[in-house]
Amino acid sequence: MNRILPVALVQHRDRGSREANLAHIAEQVAGAADAGARLVLLQELHNGPYFCQQEDPALCDLAEPIPGPSTEFLGQLAAEHHLVIVGSLFERRAAGLYHNTAVVLDADGALAGRYRKMHIPDDPGFYEKFYFTPGDLGFRPVDTTVGRLGVLVCWDQWYPEAARLMALAGAELLLYPTAIGWDRNDDGAERQRQLAAWQTIQRAHAVANGMPVLSCNRVGFEPSALASDPGIDFWGHSFVCGPQGELLAEAGTEETLLLSEIDLDRSEQVRRIWPFLRDRRIDAYEGLLERYLGE
Amino acid sequence: MNRILPVALVQHRDRGSREANLAHIAEQVAGAADAGARLVLLQELHNGPYFCQQEDPALCDLAEPIPGPSTEFLGQLAAEHHLVIVGSLFERRAAGLYHNTAVVLDADGALAGRYRKMHIPDDPGFYEKFYFTPGDLGFRPVDTTVGRLGVLVCWDQWYPEAARLMALAGAELLLYPTAIGWDRNDDGAERQRQLAAWQTIQRAHAVANGMPVLSCNRVGFEPSALASDPGIDFWGHSFVCGPQGELLAEAGTEETLLLSEIDLDRSEQVRRIWPFLRDRRIDAYEGLLERYLGE
């Protein structure tokens, strides 16, 4: 009898206020529970817009402590529906010390753990290095009633190192709250390459580590306050894949409650036919701790 | 003016003897040269059948020294056509000491370098640990007249660590001579998952490292000498992808001379919009040198 875990991903647009976003999330989580989900993944910074399109110190007012009002809200929701929720918050740790932090609320509503985003991007439109101190908790999975969760955040998804470290620490699945989208200045071919690359690398984490991956992205256009930036079309396409990288469910670019089921025991079989962890050349990987191996 | 490199991959079946395989390769390399290719990638252990379907000490007679007769043959071919050839040989280093070794012949015919397969598989039908001593040269790219080549071999393709180390050492593209196929006992859905996983993870190495990837696999059915094993349907599907993982050329399951062009200067632009190497958390990657982080 395999451990089948019904999961749900809440892909939505920014609905204009913290209250409106949390109300939408509450409604979607209720729907997920009705459908039998026992784990719900939310998108990155789901309480508001993706505010990192500009560097404005006043926006740090959006940050909140953890535990705090949002973990309390999500914890109540988790307990009410007896399911695990993975959320994504702007954490205020101290004056001038903020993180991009994922939180895990267990099915009894307790804060089971947190993950502070380790890899911080900084690209036109994504000025995260201004706001977010790189995480200092490392790549530690969070134990919950539905399994050991390897929670990572957005930019981490481009790093095989992060996925591998979660796998080595015993994570049973990987989860990525995400906020990624297109630059309106890019043409259709470039947009397609970017979306495919984003999906490909995350499916590859599933393959390399023989574990399911869940990735939840936002949708909708969010304008920039900067005249030099065109705003972001968040591309959605949240998905769930199994331990061979096979797609189990995939959203489009509309608001979606994406439902799927993952088989947590299938990893054992997949890793037996492809025992990658057995053959890692840990004696020859020192270079991975270097920035570069040339000059 | 970008550096455009025309490339060719020789995907073929075992033609029954070393002489027949090398004659076919010579013909295909001539065709590649006629088409303008400056770099030719051959499949894994192209001189013969994939002999690792059984553990037979007598098969070690197939091994040869490097430099040796095959590098001489391939070097003459490279020099004749003024192109770089990446081949794959069963290397005899000493009595009882053999490697699965890729060789790089530069356009003047000289042996520019070798790579000894670091990750050695051992699965039903793929009994490589009996024959091949794990490589001891590390992940060092080979400099040639067409660029710095990150040559890896087959099972290495499942390891993001190998691709990353080649990138950090300055490789400009990754090349995988390969011998992978289906087990006839697997159904169509499983075959499709395996092929997709194989392509996905290699395209992901391109994405993670912002560099092109070339992978050349064999085709044809090769029976097993063991009654317990069903033989292997080598699945071909050799391909070339660019630095965002975008497919540039892809073969099917027939013998193919696959031609494509890669733009070596595009990596610079791709890495500027997705500067993954900038943000690696080398302070937090020590765990990658461990076998496992639980007990």
XYZ file of C-alpha atoms in Angstrom:
590
model
C 0.000 0.000 0.000
C 1.792 3.112 -1.242
C 1.676 6.457 0.480
C -0.410 8.530 -1.922
C -0.347 12.221 -1.086
C -3.021 14.460 -2.662
C -1.580 17.928 -3.163
C -2.841 21.337 -4.294
C -1.084 24.422 -5.645
C -2.729 27.861 -5.469
C -1.700 29.898 -8.513
C -3.181 33.389 -8.475
C -2.741 37.039 -9.369
C -2.162 39.764 -6.838
C -5.638 40.740 -5.738
C -4.692 44.244 -4.580
C -4.357 43.925 -0.823
C -3.097 41.561 1.857
C -6.671 40.993 3.003
C -7.936 40.187 -0.475
C -5.048 37.795 -1.151
C -5.474 35.966 2.149
C -9.244 35.740 1.600
C -8.609 34.188 -1.807
C -6.083 31.791 -0.333
C -8.549 30.774 2.399
C -11.172 30.051 -0.236
C -8.747 28.047 -2.360
C -7.431 26.056 0.601
C -11.023 25.170 1.496
C -11.523 23.983 -2.064
C -8.315 21.979 -1.896
C -9.467 20.351 1.332
C -12.833 19.520 -0.219
C -10.942 17.812 -3.039
C -8.974 15.756 -0.514
C -5.630 17.603 -0.585
C -3.380 17.083 2.403
C -0.631 19.477 1.322
C -1.113 22.959 -0.167
C 1.698 24.962 -1.765
C 1.304 28.732 -2.160
C 3.201 31.023 -4.505
C 6.131 33.251 -3.508
C 5.194 36.359 -1.501
C 1.517 35.530 -1.922
C 0.258 38.264 0.405
C 0.846 41.055 -2.073
C 2.367 42.180 -5.342
C 5.886 41.148 -6.271
C 7.234 44.359 -4.736
C 10.874 43.818 -5.736
C 10.448 45.586 -9.083
C 11.879 48.693 -7.384
C 14.232 49.451 -4.491
C 12.176 51.427 -1.993
C 13.083 51.333 1.719
C 9.450 52.121 2.628
C 8.393 48.754 1.207
C 10.146 47.091 4.124
C 6.995 48.030 6.035
C 5.479 45.002 4.314
C 7.732 42.686 6.295
C 6.424 40.891 9.351
C 7.812 38.677 12.107
C 7.685 34.866 11.951
C 5.757 33.684 13.899
C 3.456 36.604 13.213
C 0.075 37.521 11.816
C 0.433 35.579 8.558
C 1.695 32.361 10.125
C -1.160 32.670 12.615
C -3.659 33.044 9.771
C -2.180 30.178 7.757
C -1.888 28.004 10.866
C -5.570 28.438 11.631
C -6.385 27.571 8.037
C -4.191 24.456 8.179
C -5.739 23.306 11.443
C -9.277 24.003 10.240
C -8.781 21.816 7.178
C -6.309 19.325 8.660
C -3.719 19.810 5.957
C -0.177 21.118 5.632
C 0.360 24.570 4.102
C 3.635 25.864 2.663
C 3.554 29.653 2.444
C 6.024 32.383 1.497
C 6.511 35.569 3.506
C 8.631 38.702 3.728
C 10.243 38.113 7.120
C 11.305 40.949 9.430
C 13.994 39.528 11.678
C 15.354 42.806 13.046
C 15.556 46.429 11.957
C 17.300 46.357 8.590
C 17.441 42.545 8.535
C 14.862 40.916 6.296
C 14.524 37.553 4.578
C 12.475 35.901 1.875
C 11.178 33.052 3.988
C 9.043 30.025 3.331
C 6.943 28.768 6.232
C 5.482 25.339 6.868
C 2.277 25.028 8.879
C 1.548 21.499 9.954
C -1.914 19.949 9.884
C -2.468 20.902 13.542
C -1.696 24.534 12.739
C 1.734 24.573 14.368
C 4.657 26.298 12.658
C 6.659 23.185 11.748
C 9.594 25.085 10.325
C 10.870 27.770 8.021
C 13.343 28.083 5.156
C 15.154 31.331 4.418
C 15.846 31.693 0.689
C 19.535 31.002 0.185
C 20.109 32.162 -3.405
C 19.014 35.764 -3.922
C 18.569 37.088 -7.467
C 19.160 40.578 -8.723
C 18.168 41.240 -12.300
C 16.323 44.085 -13.997
C 12.825 43.895 -12.478
C 13.888 41.512 -9.728
C 15.845 43.686 -7.284
C 15.826 41.179 -4.455
C 19.333 41.745 -3.162
C 18.164 45.095 -1.814
C 15.472 43.544 0.357
C 16.496 40.026 1.245
C 19.475 38.969 3.324
C 20.678 35.595 2.031
C 19.384 32.779 4.208
C 21.512 31.474 7.061
C 19.627 28.292 7.918
C 21.101 26.180 5.146
C 19.236 23.515 3.211
C 17.281 21.765 5.961
C 14.031 19.973 5.175
C 11.012 20.386 7.438
C 9.319 17.378 9.032
C 5.536 17.336 8.854
C 2.714 14.851 9.203
C 2.723 14.337 5.414
C 6.463 13.792 5.084
C 9.823 15.522 5.129
C 9.508 18.589 2.911
C 12.422 20.083 0.967
C 11.178 23.657 0.772
C 13.174 26.023 -1.429
C 12.213 29.365 -2.985
C 12.208 30.600 -6.598
C 15.818 31.493 -7.591
C 16.953 28.379 -5.681
C 15.223 26.406 -8.428
C 18.095 27.138 -10.823
C 20.623 25.507 -8.474
C 21.095 21.724 -8.603
C 23.164 22.104 -5.439
C 20.127 23.185 -3.419
C 17.991 20.278 -4.618
C 20.802 17.795 -3.990
C 21.437 19.043 -0.465
C 17.755 18.700 0.370
C 17.783 15.156 -1.012
C 20.877 14.247 0.991
C 19.178 15.608 4.096
C 16.308 13.196 3.531
C 13.689 15.406 1.884
C 10.956 13.310 0.266
C 9.776 15.999 -2.136
C 10.843 19.458 -3.258
C 8.554 22.510 -3.143
C 9.218 25.866 -4.806
C 7.044 28.923 -4.077
C 7.890 31.083 -7.104
C 7.414 34.491 -8.719
C 8.799 34.433 -12.238
C 7.613 36.000 -15.440
C 8.352 37.489 -18.784
C 9.860 40.816 -19.703
C 7.505 42.471 -22.217
C 10.508 43.463 -24.283
C 11.289 39.813 -25.048
C 9.853 38.186 -28.148
C 7.785 35.007 -28.226
C 10.713 32.692 -28.927
C 12.699 34.019 -25.980
C 9.647 33.743 -23.734
C 9.182 30.133 -24.780
C 12.865 29.324 -24.136
C 12.682 30.851 -20.660
C 9.526 29.015 -19.651
C 10.880 25.717 -20.993
C 14.200 26.233 -19.201
C 12.375 26.933 -15.947
C 10.341 23.782 -16.201
C 13.239 21.678 -17.499
C 15.630 22.457 -14.674
C 13.063 21.734 -11.973
C 12.009 18.475 -13.597
C 15.723 17.648 -13.720
C 15.956 18.078 -9.943
C 13.285 15.397 -9.713
C 15.306 13.151 -12.026
C 18.684 13.734 -10.390
C 17.301 13.028 -6.939
C 14.472 10.600 -7.637
C 11.812 12.650 -5.867
C 8.647 14.587 -6.784
C 8.782 18.348 -7.342
C 6.006 20.907 -6.815
C 6.431 24.430 -8.146
C 3.834 27.190 -7.652
C 4.129 30.440 -9.590
C 1.946 33.553 -9.714
C 0.063 34.923 -12.746
C -0.993 38.322 -14.021
C 0.774 41.453 -15.203
C 2.319 43.660 -12.529
C 3.588 47.056 -13.716
C 6.870 48.589 -12.622
C 7.202 51.965 -10.906
C 10.383 52.492 -12.923
C 10.062 54.059 -16.359
C 13.035 51.968 -17.463
C 11.374 48.643 -16.653
C 8.406 47.233 -18.591
C 6.756 45.319 -15.726
C 6.439 41.546 -15.456
C 3.983 39.109 -17.013
C 4.069 36.321 -14.441
C 3.887 33.136 -16.440
C 2.103 30.759 -14.095
C 2.547 27.191 -15.348
C 2.718 25.811 -11.832
C 3.302 22.085 -12.016
C 3.747 18.813 -10.194
C 6.117 16.132 -11.441
C 7.057 12.670 -10.249
C 10.503 11.232 -9.386
C 11.443 10.663 -13.036
C 10.547 14.257 -13.860
C 7.275 13.124 -15.470
C 4.606 15.821 -15.465
C 1.611 14.885 -13.313
C -0.259 18.205 -13.468
C 0.393 21.572 -15.052
C -1.430 24.912 -15.000
C -1.547 27.519 -17.739
C -1.371 31.290 -17.325
C -4.742 31.707 -15.568
C -5.611 31.562 -11.868
C -5.767 27.873 -10.986
C -6.202 25.554 -8.061
C -3.975 22.776 -9.371
C -4.733 19.371 -7.897
C -2.576 16.281 -8.186
C -1.446 13.180 -6.340
C 2.082 12.066 -5.657
C 3.187 8.600 -4.644
C 5.837 9.033 -1.966
C 6.834 5.381 -2.113
C 7.589 5.423 -5.827
C 10.907 7.195 -5.172
C 12.194 4.010 -3.594
C 11.599 2.044 -6.819
C 12.905 4.774 -9.101
C 16.077 5.149 -7.078
C 16.654 1.382 -7.295
C 16.737 1.355 -11.080
C 18.667 4.639 -11.229
C 20.813 4.600 -8.077
C 22.472 7.949 -8.637
C 23.113 8.582 -4.961
C 25.208 5.388 -4.838
C 27.742 6.560 -7.404
C 28.371 10.199 -6.513
C 32.133 10.933 -6.639
C 32.299 12.770 -3.326
C 36.079 12.341 -3.423
C 36.217 14.565 -6.507
C 33.652 17.266 -5.766
C 35.782 19.717 -3.746
C 35.662 22.164 -6.647
C 31.952 22.662 -6.008
C 32.926 24.742 -2.985
C 34.850 27.171 -5.190
C 33.517 30.216 -7.016
C 35.483 29.323 -10.141
C 38.331 27.013 -10.998
C 40.153 29.258 -13.459
C 41.802 32.491 -12.337
C 30.728 38.474 -35.105
C 29.807 35.431 -33.005
C 31.802 32.234 -32.950
C 29.491 29.815 -34.759
C 30.636 26.208 -34.457
C 29.146 23.665 -36.878
C 28.966 20.281 -35.156
C 28.067 16.716 -36.097
C 27.038 13.688 -34.055
C 27.424 10.158 -35.447
C 24.595 7.972 -34.113
C 24.859 4.387 -35.334
C 24.269 0.729 -34.575
C 27.046 -1.733 -33.886
C 28.084 -2.905 -37.347
C 29.549 -6.207 -36.148
C 33.291 -5.565 -36.015
C 35.808 -2.911 -35.062
C 36.786 -2.537 -38.724
C 33.194 -2.109 -39.875
C 32.444 0.441 -37.154
C 35.558 2.471 -37.876
C 34.851 2.350 -41.630
C 31.356 3.676 -40.957
C 32.726 6.387 -38.682
C 35.270 7.409 -41.337
C 32.505 7.717 -43.905
C 30.308 9.738 -41.550
C 33.140 12.039 -40.526
C 33.829 12.700 -44.210
C 30.156 13.567 -44.644
C 30.286 15.824 -41.604
C 33.345 17.595 -43.016
C 31.608 18.047 -46.374
C 28.726 19.668 -44.493
C 31.140 22.065 -42.797
C 31.351 20.489 -39.336
C 34.379 21.436 -37.264
C 33.600 19.180 -34.298
C 32.379 15.568 -34.436
C 31.057 13.674 -31.420
C 30.944 9.868 -31.493
C 28.863 7.557 -29.314
C 30.148 5.664 -26.273
C 32.369 2.643 -27.066
C 31.739 3.142 -30.774
C 34.225 0.502 -31.914
C 32.000 -2.412 -31.004
C 28.894 -3.656 -29.261
C 28.017 -2.428 -25.796
C 29.855 -5.400 -24.277
C 28.963 -4.639 -20.642
C 25.765 -6.707 -20.783
C 27.753 -9.541 -19.193
C 30.779 -9.881 -16.906
C 33.360 -11.808 -18.921
C 37.074 -11.359 -18.183
C 37.915 -12.358 -21.755
C 36.182 -9.209 -23.025
C 39.013 -7.189 -21.522
C 40.889 -8.224 -24.687
C 38.864 -5.467 -26.364
C 40.736 -2.827 -24.382
C 43.589 -0.908 -25.948
C 46.185 1.614 -24.858
C 45.737 5.358 -25.279
C 47.509 6.554 -27.361
C 46.970 3.423 -29.413
C 45.518 2.119 -32.646
C 42.136 3.844 -32.284
C 43.488 7.242 -31.352
C 45.880 6.906 -34.286
C 42.983 6.116 -36.619
C 40.805 8.921 -35.272
C 43.741 11.354 -35.287
C 44.407 10.680 -38.971
C 40.714 11.195 -39.674
C 40.701 14.474 -37.746
C 43.783 15.734 -39.516
C 42.526 14.699 -42.942
C 39.312 16.663 -42.472
C 40.691 19.454 -40.273
C 38.120 18.957 -37.539
C 38.045 17.917 -33.897
C 36.810 14.399 -33.027
C 35.610 13.283 -29.604
C 35.684 9.492 -29.371
C 35.071 6.893 -26.676
C 37.343 3.909 -26.028
C 37.896 0.982 -23.677
C 41.282 1.958 -22.267
C 43.861 -0.588 -21.089
C 46.086 1.220 -18.622
C 47.761 -1.816 -17.065
C 46.982 -5.507 -16.529
C 43.681 -5.541 -14.656
C 43.315 -1.755 -14.807
C 40.859 -0.507 -17.418
C 38.867 2.679 -17.930
C 35.958 3.947 -19.983
C 37.781 6.837 -21.587
C 36.803 9.629 -23.934
C 39.525 10.928 -26.240
C 39.825 14.272 -27.986
C 41.673 14.488 -31.288
C 42.446 18.010 -32.341
C 42.133 19.261 -35.901
C 45.820 18.559 -36.543
C 45.337 14.954 -35.463
C 47.083 15.302 -32.104
C 45.639 13.712 -28.985
C 44.557 16.881 -27.189
C 43.400 15.130 -24.054
C 41.354 12.367 -22.483
C 38.622 12.042 -19.868
C 38.219 8.897 -17.789
C 34.560 8.296 -16.901
C 34.146 9.242 -13.266
C 30.682 7.869 -12.443
C 30.422 4.151 -13.227
C 26.973 2.528 -13.421
C 26.026 -0.990 -12.511
C 22.472 -1.997 -13.276
C 20.955 -5.109 -14.829
C 22.310 -5.090 -18.397
C 24.905 -2.424 -17.634
C 27.589 -4.231 -15.625
C 30.199 -1.520 -15.955
C 31.676 -1.707 -12.469
C 33.242 -5.029 -13.453
C 35.177 -3.524 -16.338
C 35.823 0.126 -15.634
C 37.924 1.570 -12.847
C 36.392 4.911 -11.841
C 38.279 7.787 -13.444
C 41.093 9.469 -11.547
C 41.629 12.539 -13.706
C 38.755 14.560 -12.278
C 36.547 16.898 -14.267
C 39.070 18.689 -16.464
C 38.017 20.149 -19.807
C 40.199 19.682 -22.873
C 41.484 22.654 -24.862
C 41.157 22.383 -28.631
C 41.199 24.649 -31.651
C 37.390 24.868 -31.513
C 37.157 25.687 -27.821
C 37.467 24.236 -24.341
C 35.491 20.994 -24.325
C 33.790 19.606 -21.224
C 33.830 15.932 -22.179
C 31.898 13.566 -19.909
C 30.587 10.047 -20.545
C 27.094 8.541 -20.288
C 26.293 7.849 -16.597
C 27.986 11.192 -15.789
C 25.037 12.808 -17.546
C 22.824 12.126 -14.520
C 25.116 14.127 -12.219
C 24.691 17.897 -12.047
C 27.947 17.941 -10.088
C 29.937 16.787 -13.120
C 28.434 19.415 -15.413
C 28.957 22.154 -12.840
C 32.590 21.238 -12.253
C 33.269 21.338 -15.990
C 31.608 24.768 -16.172
C 33.635 26.072 -13.244
C 36.781 24.822 -14.968
C 35.919 26.945 -17.988
C 34.361 24.420 -20.356
C 32.484 26.151 -23.175
C 30.264 23.204 -24.031
C 29.455 19.757 -22.669
C 29.734 16.547 -24.708
C 28.375 13.138 -23.722
C 29.265 9.983 -25.671
C 26.468 7.665 -24.550
C 25.105 4.114 -24.689
C 21.648 4.011 -23.153
C 18.532 2.111 -24.093
C 15.343 0.433 -23.084
C 14.754 -2.811 -21.289
C 12.313 -4.849 -23.400
C 10.438 -5.749 -20.227
C 9.412 -2.115 -19.702
C 6.134 -0.848 -21.127
C 5.726 2.120 -23.416
C 4.944 4.612 -20.656
C 8.063 3.671 -18.706
C 10.165 3.888 -21.870
C 8.819 7.354 -22.546
C 9.533 8.499 -18.987
C 13.102 7.239 -19.200
C 13.842 8.884 -22.525
C 12.289 12.174 -21.369
C 14.242 12.056 -18.102
C 17.476 11.475 -20.001
C 16.891 14.425 -22.267
C 15.539 16.642 -19.474
C 18.511 16.289 -17.168
C 21.048 16.997 -19.896
C 19.113 20.025 -21.123
C 19.074 21.130 -17.479
C 22.877 21.023 -17.377
C 22.797 23.483 -20.261
C 20.375 25.694 -18.322
C 22.188 25.519 -14.983
C 25.514 26.382 -16.559
C 24.533 28.514 -19.532
C 26.347 26.404 -22.106
C 25.482 24.154 -25.080
C 25.232 20.388 -24.616
C 25.856 17.652 -27.207
C 24.825 14.087 -26.462
C 25.438 11.180 -28.862
C 23.788 7.815 -28.234
C 23.830 4.534 -30.162
C 20.856 2.780 -31.810
C 19.794 -0.781 -32.539
C 18.959 -3.827 -30.475
C 21.857 -5.695 -28.883
C 21.003 -9.066 -27.304
C 22.331 -10.237 -23.965
C 24.332 -13.451 -23.445
C 22.466 -13.860 -20.140
C 19.164 -15.704 -20.190
C 18.004 -13.468 -17.340
C 18.490 -10.225 -19.294
C 16.337 -9.233 -22.282
C 18.967 -7.233 -24.182
C 18.929 -3.497 -24.818
C 17.086 -1.375 -27.379
C 19.427 1.582 -27.626
C 17.157 4.573 -27.974
C 19.248 6.982 -30.027
C 17.721 10.480 -29.796
C 21.124 12.122 -29.892
C 20.668 15.859 -29.589
C 22.230 19.292 -29.479
C 20.867 22.058 -27.262
C 21.814 25.659 -26.645
C 22.666 27.442 -23.378
C 19.023 27.791 -22.319
C 18.473 24.087 -22.902
C 16.657 24.818 -26.161
C 16.782 21.917 -28.626
C 18.727 22.775 -31.770
C 18.765 19.330 -33.369
C 17.490 15.909 -32.388
C 17.735 12.449 -33.955
C 15.214 9.619 -33.742
C 15.936 5.933 -33.293
C 17.606 5.399 -36.708
C 21.224 5.742 -37.741
C 21.812 9.467 -38.221
C 24.527 11.962 -38.962
C 23.077 14.797 -36.905
C 24.247 18.248 -37.979
C 23.786 21.459 -36.049
C 25.420 24.769 -35.242
C 26.146 26.205 -31.848
C 26.912 29.813 -31.044
C 29.712 29.807 -28.500
C 29.306 33.511 -27.796
C 25.634 33.226 -26.864
C 26.558 31.780 -23.467
C 27.927 35.183 -22.495
C 24.543 36.837 -23.107
C 22.527 34.046 -21.498
C 24.690 34.103 -18.388
C 24.202 37.865 -18.097
C 20.419 37.608 -17.851
C 20.603 34.485 -15.664
C 23.824 34.947 -13.680
C 23.592 31.706 -11.735
C 27.342 31.417 -11.207
C 27.287 34.765 -9.378
C 24.928 33.611 -6.648
C 26.114 30.116 -5.782
C 26.193 29.686 -1.973
C 29.645 28.120 -1.795
C 29.652 28.852 1.941
C 26.765 26.417 2.380
C 27.625 23.582 -0.003
C 29.919 21.459 2.217
C 27.230 18.803 2.419
C 27.763 18.057 -1.276
C 30.977 16.304 -0.272
C 29.042 13.871 1.931
C 27.412 10.600 0.928
C 24.298 11.405 2.941
C 23.359 13.856 5.644
C 21.187 11.564 7.752
C 22.672 8.592 9.570
